[in-house]
Amino acid sequence: MKLQSLVLAAATTLAMTSAFAVPAGTWTVGAGAHYVEPKSDNGTLAAGAYSVDVDSDIRPTITGEYFFADNIGVELLAAIPFHHDITLTDTTGATIDARTQHLPPTLSLQYHFDGYNMPMNVKPFVGVGVNYTTFFKERIYDGAGSDLKIKDSVGVAGHVGVDFPYSATEAFRIDARYMDIKPDVELNGADIGSVDISPWVYGVAFVKSF
């Protein structure tokens, strides 16, 4: 599924109404874990001298959502830092290792299909929003003591998921997000291009409503 499909689904469903809904004023808090899987081709750096490969990682996450209207909420995703190993491969096949950490707070406007009499009382939802990813503790092991800097990134984020309630205020959640993350990169203060990380992010969580 492409980001455009997620945005279209979010825009369409935000206009829908139902006879029963998550009431305005409800809060939910979710605690779980998310797996960040960068796209397979992360582009090149230094005018094509190096191809880039960024690996995946999983970390605990937390979400908070406030419903300002029936079935419509604003959610913030937060996490402890994700860690990624990076491999730079030159045209001869020689490699240089690097690594970074990042935090990807994401704010989303979401529509929940509550009250639609879904099978097994499942409650799907869709959302669209903005992701801000900040990178830190970058390292490059090129044997020259070089300084690697990955700039912060801002991009669109899409979100789909399903809640499986097992009490009136508790549910198990599975979800998937697409994040547009394309940070600029500097080496020893010089701009060497950008990295197209743009991951899919898959998660599970326990969600409690108040």
PDB file of C-alpha atoms in Angstrom:
ATOM      1  CA  MET A   1       0.000   0.000   0.000  1.00  0.00           C
ATOM      2  CA  LYS A   2       1.387   3.390  -0.971  1.00  0.00           C
ATOM      3  CA  LEU A   3       1.295   6.544   1.138  1.00  0.00           C
ATOM      4  CA  GLN A   4      -1.175   8.096  -1.306  1.00  0.00           C
ATOM      5  CA  SER A   5      -3.652   5.283  -0.586  1.00  0.00           C
ATOM      6  CA  LEU A   6      -3.377   5.861   3.162  1.00  0.00           C
ATOM      7  CA  VAL A   7      -3.962   9.597   2.750  1.00  0.00           C
ATOM      8  CA  LEU A   8      -6.974   9.009   0.487  1.00  0.00           C
ATOM      9  CA  ALA A   9      -8.475   6.498   2.912  1.00  0.00           C
ATOM     10  CA  ALA A  10      -7.999   8.909   5.807  1.00  0.00           C
ATOM     11  CA  ALA A  11      -9.553  11.835   3.928  1.00  0.00           C
ATOM     12  CA  THR A  12     -12.565   9.748   2.861  1.00  0.00           C
ATOM     13  CA  THR A  13     -13.339   8.225   6.241  1.00  0.00           C
ATOM     14  CA  LEU A  14     -12.934  11.444   8.219  1.00  0.00           C
ATOM     15  CA  ALA A  15     -16.128  12.637   6.527  1.00  0.00           C
ATOM     16  CA  MET A  16     -18.147   9.603   7.660  1.00  0.00           C
ATOM     17  CA  THR A  17     -20.461   9.452  10.689  1.00  0.00           C
ATOM     18  CA  SER A  18     -22.049   6.600  12.625  1.00  0.00           C
ATOM     19  CA  ALA A  19     -24.864   6.138  15.085  1.00  0.00           C
ATOM     20  CA  PHE A  20     -22.469   4.920  17.782  1.00  0.00           C
ATOM     21  CA  ALA A  21     -18.965   6.197  18.321  1.00  0.00           C
ATOM     22  CA  VAL A  22     -16.032   6.731  20.624  1.00  0.00           C
ATOM     23  CA  PRO A  23     -17.382   9.815  22.425  1.00  0.00           C
ATOM     24  CA  ALA A  24     -15.663  13.164  22.269  1.00  0.00           C
ATOM     25  CA  GLY A  25     -13.536  13.783  25.352  1.00  0.00           C
ATOM     26  CA  THR A  26     -12.192  10.209  25.508  1.00  0.00           C
ATOM     27  CA  TRP A  27      -8.469   9.632  26.081  1.00  0.00           C
ATOM     28  CA  THR A  28      -6.551   6.479  25.174  1.00  0.00           C
ATOM     29  CA  VAL A  29      -3.035   5.437  26.133  1.00  0.00           C
ATOM     30  CA  GLY A  30      -1.190   2.621  24.365  1.00  0.00           C
ATOM     31  CA  ALA A  31       1.993   0.777  25.349  1.00  0.00           C
ATOM     32  CA  GLY A  32       3.729  -1.700  23.063  1.00  0.00           C
ATOM     33  CA  ALA A  33       6.541  -2.049  20.550  1.00  0.00           C
ATOM     34  CA  HIS A  34       7.179  -1.030  16.951  1.00  0.00           C
ATOM     35  CA  TYR A  35       9.470  -2.457  14.288  1.00  0.00           C
ATOM     36  CA  VAL A  36      11.019   0.105  11.938  1.00  0.00           C
ATOM     37  CA  GLU A  37      11.780  -1.418   8.517  1.00  0.00           C
ATOM     38  CA  PRO A  38      13.512   1.071   6.162  1.00  0.00           C
ATOM     39  CA  LYS A  39      12.865   0.708   2.439  1.00  0.00           C
ATOM     40  CA  SER A  40      15.255  -1.675   0.680  1.00  0.00           C
ATOM     41  CA  ASP A  41      16.957   0.948  -1.508  1.00  0.00           C
ATOM     42  CA  ASN A  42      18.166   3.885   0.602  1.00  0.00           C
ATOM     43  CA  GLY A  43      19.818   5.787  -2.235  1.00  0.00           C
ATOM     44  CA  THR A  44      23.401   6.959  -2.708  1.00  0.00           C
ATOM     45  CA  LEU A  45      25.788   9.486  -1.177  1.00  0.00           C
ATOM     46  CA  ALA A  46      28.795  11.501  -2.384  1.00  0.00           C
ATOM     47  CA  ALA A  47      27.497  11.902  -5.945  1.00  0.00           C
ATOM     48  CA  GLY A  48      26.802   8.175  -6.312  1.00  0.00           C
ATOM     49  CA  ALA A  49      30.138   7.020  -4.876  1.00  0.00           C
ATOM     50  CA  TYR A  50      28.425   5.046  -2.115  1.00  0.00           C
ATOM     51  CA  SER A  51      25.167   3.116  -2.024  1.00  0.00           C
ATOM     52  CA  VAL A  52      23.443   3.129   1.357  1.00  0.00           C
ATOM     53  CA  ASP A  53      21.785   0.326   3.318  1.00  0.00           C
ATOM     54  CA  VAL A  54      20.011   1.073   6.633  1.00  0.00           C
ATOM     55  CA  ASP A  55      19.009  -1.888   8.798  1.00  0.00           C
ATOM     56  CA  SER A  56      15.835  -2.421  10.871  1.00  0.00           C
ATOM     57  CA  ASP A  57      15.197  -2.132  14.610  1.00  0.00           C
ATOM     58  CA  ILE A  58      12.455  -2.696  17.200  1.00  0.00           C
ATOM     59  CA  ARG A  59      11.847  -0.633  20.350  1.00  0.00           C
ATOM     60  CA  PRO A  60       9.162  -0.026  23.007  1.00  0.00           C
ATOM     61  CA  THR A  61       6.672   2.716  22.142  1.00  0.00           C
ATOM     62  CA  ILE A  62       3.840   4.650  23.748  1.00  0.00           C
ATOM     63  CA  THR A  63       0.867   6.487  22.246  1.00  0.00           C
ATOM     64  CA  GLY A  64      -1.641   8.972  23.587  1.00  0.00           C
ATOM     65  CA  GLU A  65      -4.822   9.958  21.754  1.00  0.00           C
ATOM     66  CA  TYR A  66      -7.490  12.540  22.521  1.00  0.00           C
ATOM     67  CA  PHE A  67     -10.907  12.381  20.825  1.00  0.00           C
ATOM     68  CA  PHE A  68     -12.018  15.964  20.164  1.00  0.00           C
ATOM     69  CA  ALA A  69     -15.100  14.681  18.262  1.00  0.00           C
ATOM     70  CA  ASP A  70     -16.964  11.376  18.100  1.00  0.00           C
ATOM     71  CA  ASN A  71     -14.627   8.767  16.530  1.00  0.00           C
ATOM     72  CA  ILE A  72     -12.061  11.454  15.568  1.00  0.00           C
ATOM     73  CA  GLY A  73      -8.878  11.794  17.577  1.00  0.00           C
ATOM     74  CA  VAL A  74      -5.396  13.286  17.579  1.00  0.00           C
ATOM     75  CA  GLU A  75      -2.650  10.786  18.436  1.00  0.00           C
ATOM     76  CA  LEU A  76       0.994  11.273  19.400  1.00  0.00           C
ATOM     77  CA  LEU A  77       3.455   8.386  18.984  1.00  0.00           C
ATOM     78  CA  ALA A  78       6.657   8.405  21.062  1.00  0.00           C
ATOM     79  CA  ALA A  79       9.420   5.842  21.607  1.00  0.00           C
ATOM     80  CA  ILE A  80      12.776   5.201  23.193  1.00  0.00           C
ATOM     81  CA  PRO A  81      15.622   5.705  20.674  1.00  0.00           C
ATOM     82  CA  PHE A  82      15.824   3.353  17.710  1.00  0.00           C
ATOM     83  CA  HIS A  83      19.307   2.128  16.727  1.00  0.00           C
ATOM     84  CA  HIS A  84      20.323   1.555  13.098  1.00  0.00           C
ATOM     85  CA  ASP A  85      23.480   0.131  11.554  1.00  0.00           C
ATOM     86  CA  ILE A  86      24.348   1.670   8.178  1.00  0.00           C
ATOM     87  CA  THR A  87      26.479   0.116   5.441  1.00  0.00           C
ATOM     88  CA  LEU A  88      28.089   2.286   2.753  1.00  0.00           C
ATOM     89  CA  THR A  89      29.261   0.336  -0.314  1.00  0.00           C
ATOM     90  CA  ASP A  90      31.478   1.906  -2.974  1.00  0.00           C
ATOM     91  CA  THR A  91      31.585   1.002  -6.661  1.00  0.00           C
ATOM     92  CA  THR A  92      34.254  -1.663  -6.040  1.00  0.00           C
ATOM     93  CA  GLY A  93      32.179  -3.415  -3.377  1.00  0.00           C
ATOM     94  CA  ALA A  94      34.258  -2.178  -0.430  1.00  0.00           C
ATOM     95  CA  THR A  95      32.174  -1.205   2.596  1.00  0.00           C
ATOM     96  CA  ILE A  96      32.275   1.327   5.413  1.00  0.00           C
ATOM     97  CA  ASP A  97      30.156   0.844   8.525  1.00  0.00           C
ATOM     98  CA  ALA A  98      28.239   3.612  10.274  1.00  0.00           C
ATOM     99  CA  ARG A  99      25.459   3.858  12.821  1.00  0.00           C
ATOM    100  CA  THR A 100      22.930   6.253  14.282  1.00  0.00           C
ATOM    101  CA  GLN A 101      20.096   6.557  16.750  1.00  0.00           C
ATOM    102  CA  HIS A 102      16.831   8.372  16.161  1.00  0.00           C
ATOM    103  CA  LEU A 103      13.538   9.391  17.743  1.00  0.00           C
ATOM    104  CA  PRO A 104      10.466   9.566  15.456  1.00  0.00           C
ATOM    105  CA  PRO A 105       7.615  11.426  17.239  1.00  0.00           C
ATOM    106  CA  THR A 106       4.549  11.355  14.995  1.00  0.00           C
ATOM    107  CA  LEU A 107       1.323  13.355  15.294  1.00  0.00           C
ATOM    108  CA  SER A 108      -1.730  11.954  13.473  1.00  0.00           C
ATOM    109  CA  LEU A 109      -5.362  12.885  12.888  1.00  0.00           C
ATOM    110  CA  GLN A 110      -7.345   9.625  13.037  1.00  0.00           C
ATOM    111  CA  TYR A 111     -10.792   8.225  12.321  1.00  0.00           C
ATOM    112  CA  HIS A 112     -11.962   5.132  14.253  1.00  0.00           C
ATOM    113  CA  PHE A 113     -14.673   2.850  12.853  1.00  0.00           C
ATOM    114  CA  ASP A 114     -16.418   2.384  16.201  1.00  0.00           C
ATOM    115  CA  GLY A 115     -20.075   1.407  16.116  1.00  0.00           C
ATOM    116  CA  TYR A 116     -20.112  -0.121  12.621  1.00  0.00           C
ATOM    117  CA  ASN A 117     -20.953  -3.647  13.852  1.00  0.00           C
ATOM    118  CA  MET A 118     -17.708  -5.141  12.565  1.00  0.00           C
ATOM    119  CA  PRO A 119     -17.182  -8.934  12.889  1.00  0.00           C
ATOM    120  CA  MET A 120     -15.922  -9.913  16.362  1.00  0.00           C
ATOM    121  CA  ASN A 121     -16.395  -6.238  17.361  1.00  0.00           C
ATOM    122  CA  VAL A 122     -13.039  -5.266  15.835  1.00  0.00           C
ATOM    123  CA  LYS A 123     -12.450  -1.533  15.443  1.00  0.00           C
ATOM    124  CA  PRO A 124     -10.325  -0.458  12.471  1.00  0.00           C
ATOM    125  CA  PHE A 125      -8.904   3.045  12.175  1.00  0.00           C
ATOM    126  CA  VAL A 126      -6.994   5.165   9.683  1.00  0.00           C
ATOM    127  CA  GLY A 127      -4.943   8.309  10.117  1.00  0.00           C
ATOM    128  CA  VAL A 128      -2.676  10.809   8.444  1.00  0.00           C
ATOM    129  CA  GLY A 129      -0.241  13.240   9.990  1.00  0.00           C
ATOM    130  CA  VAL A 130       3.318  14.476  10.262  1.00  0.00           C
ATOM    131  CA  ASN A 131       6.516  12.769  11.405  1.00  0.00           C
ATOM    132  CA  TYR A 132       9.513  14.578  12.885  1.00  0.00           C
ATOM    133  CA  THR A 133      12.626  12.397  13.101  1.00  0.00           C
ATOM    134  CA  THR A 134      15.693  13.584  14.955  1.00  0.00           C
ATOM    135  CA  PHE A 135      19.015  11.746  14.597  1.00  0.00           C
ATOM    136  CA  PHE A 136      21.864  11.685  17.112  1.00  0.00           C
ATOM    137  CA  LYS A 137      24.982   9.725  18.164  1.00  0.00           C
ATOM    138  CA  GLU A 138      26.015   9.255  14.532  1.00  0.00           C
ATOM    139  CA  ARG A 139      29.259   7.344  13.974  1.00  0.00           C
ATOM    140  CA  ILE A 140      31.232   6.391  10.863  1.00  0.00           C
ATOM    141  CA  TYR A 141      34.074   3.870  11.001  1.00  0.00           C
ATOM    142  CA  ASP A 142      36.178   4.936   8.021  1.00  0.00           C
ATOM    143  CA  GLY A 143      39.525   4.822   9.841  1.00  0.00           C
ATOM    144  CA  ALA A 144      39.976   8.579   9.441  1.00  0.00           C
ATOM    145  CA  GLY A 145      38.012   9.828  12.437  1.00  0.00           C
ATOM    146  CA  SER A 146      35.455  11.513  10.182  1.00  0.00           C
ATOM    147  CA  ASP A 147      32.430  13.331  11.585  1.00  0.00           C
ATOM    148  CA  LEU A 148      29.061  12.092  10.292  1.00  0.00           C
ATOM    149  CA  LYS A 149      25.929  14.203  10.734  1.00  0.00           C
ATOM    150  CA  ILE A 150      22.393  13.166   9.757  1.00  0.00           C
ATOM    151  CA  LYS A 151      20.016  16.128   9.767  1.00  0.00           C
ATOM    152  CA  ASP A 152      16.518  16.057  11.251  1.00  0.00           C
ATOM    153  CA  SER A 153      13.677  15.165   8.878  1.00  0.00           C
ATOM    154  CA  VAL A 154      10.016  16.225   8.621  1.00  0.00           C
ATOM    155  CA  GLY A 155       7.554  14.334   6.426  1.00  0.00           C
ATOM    156  CA  VAL A 156       4.041  12.982   5.962  1.00  0.00           C
ATOM    157  CA  ALA A 157       2.976   9.857   7.873  1.00  0.00           C
ATOM    158  CA  GLY A 158       0.087   7.475   7.145  1.00  0.00           C
ATOM    159  CA  HIS A 159      -1.437   5.102   9.692  1.00  0.00           C
ATOM    160  CA  VAL A 160      -3.789   2.087   9.588  1.00  0.00           C
ATOM    161  CA  GLY A 161      -4.657  -0.344  12.358  1.00  0.00           C
ATOM    162  CA  VAL A 162      -7.196  -2.514  14.140  1.00  0.00           C
ATOM    163  CA  ASP A 163      -8.208  -2.638  17.791  1.00  0.00           C
ATOM    164  CA  PHE A 164      -9.421  -5.957  19.261  1.00  0.00           C
ATOM    165  CA  PRO A 165     -11.388  -5.056  22.415  1.00  0.00           C
ATOM    166  CA  TYR A 166     -11.479  -7.529  25.286  1.00  0.00           C
ATOM    167  CA  SER A 167     -13.231  -5.262  27.799  1.00  0.00           C
ATOM    168  CA  ALA A 168     -15.145  -2.000  27.697  1.00  0.00           C
ATOM    169  CA  THR A 169     -11.968   0.060  28.154  1.00  0.00           C
ATOM    170  CA  GLU A 170      -9.114  -2.245  27.015  1.00  0.00           C
ATOM    171  CA  ALA A 171      -7.984  -3.528  23.625  1.00  0.00           C
ATOM    172  CA  PHE A 172      -5.116  -5.227  21.803  1.00  0.00           C
ATOM    173  CA  ARG A 173      -3.901  -3.209  18.807  1.00  0.00           C
ATOM    174  CA  ILE A 174      -1.973  -4.038  15.648  1.00  0.00           C
ATOM    175  CA  ASP A 175      -1.006  -1.231  13.296  1.00  0.00           C
ATOM    176  CA  ALA A 176       1.199  -0.151  10.412  1.00  0.00           C
ATOM    177  CA  ARG A 177       2.590   3.266   9.526  1.00  0.00           C
ATOM    178  CA  TYR A 178       4.375   4.681   6.526  1.00  0.00           C
ATOM    179  CA  MET A 179       6.799   7.529   7.315  1.00  0.00           C
ATOM    180  CA  ASP A 180       8.380   9.818   4.741  1.00  0.00           C
ATOM    181  CA  ILE A 181      11.927  10.167   6.152  1.00  0.00           C
ATOM    182  CA  LYS A 182      14.595  11.600   3.822  1.00  0.00           C
ATOM    183  CA  PRO A 183      17.316  13.320   5.891  1.00  0.00           C
ATOM    184  CA  ASP A 184      20.251  15.259   4.494  1.00  0.00           C
ATOM    185  CA  VAL A 185      23.714  13.945   5.407  1.00  0.00           C
ATOM    186  CA  GLU A 186      26.966  15.774   6.114  1.00  0.00           C
ATOM    187  CA  LEU A 187      30.498  14.381   6.364  1.00  0.00           C
ATOM    188  CA  ASN A 188      33.075  16.618   8.057  1.00  0.00           C
ATOM    189  CA  GLY A 189      30.689  19.540   7.585  1.00  0.00           C
ATOM    190  CA  ALA A 190      30.188  19.030   3.835  1.00  0.00           C
ATOM    191  CA  ASP A 191      26.825  18.088   2.317  1.00  0.00           C
ATOM    192  CA  ILE A 192      27.095  14.646   0.675  1.00  0.00           C
ATOM    193  CA  GLY A 193      23.441  14.077  -0.253  1.00  0.00           C
ATOM    194  CA  SER A 194      20.366  12.582   1.386  1.00  0.00           C
ATOM    195  CA  VAL A 195      19.271   9.136   2.547  1.00  0.00           C
ATOM    196  CA  ASP A 196      15.801   7.802   1.651  1.00  0.00           C
ATOM    197  CA  ILE A 197      14.866   5.770   4.741  1.00  0.00           C
ATOM    198  CA  SER A 198      11.040   6.074   4.379  1.00  0.00           C
ATOM    199  CA  PRO A 199      10.208   3.026   6.513  1.00  0.00           C
ATOM    200  CA  TRP A 200       7.152   0.950   7.158  1.00  0.00           C
ATOM    201  CA  VAL A 201       6.635   0.740  10.912  1.00  0.00           C
ATOM    202  CA  TYR A 202       4.725  -2.259  12.314  1.00  0.00           C
ATOM    203  CA  GLY A 203       3.452  -2.381  15.878  1.00  0.00           C
ATOM    204  CA  VAL A 204       1.491  -4.128  18.593  1.00  0.00           C
ATOM    205  CA  ALA A 205       0.185  -2.532  21.769  1.00  0.00           C
ATOM    206  CA  PHE A 206      -2.126  -2.710  24.760  1.00  0.00           C
ATOM    207  CA  VAL A 207      -4.558   0.225  24.649  1.00  0.00           C
ATOM    208  CA  LYS A 208      -6.537   1.619  27.588  1.00  0.00           C
ATOM    209  CA  SER A 209      -9.298   4.216  27.276  1.00  0.00           C
ATOM    210  CA  PHE A 210     -10.411   6.698  29.914  1.00  0.00           C
TER     211      PHE A 210
END
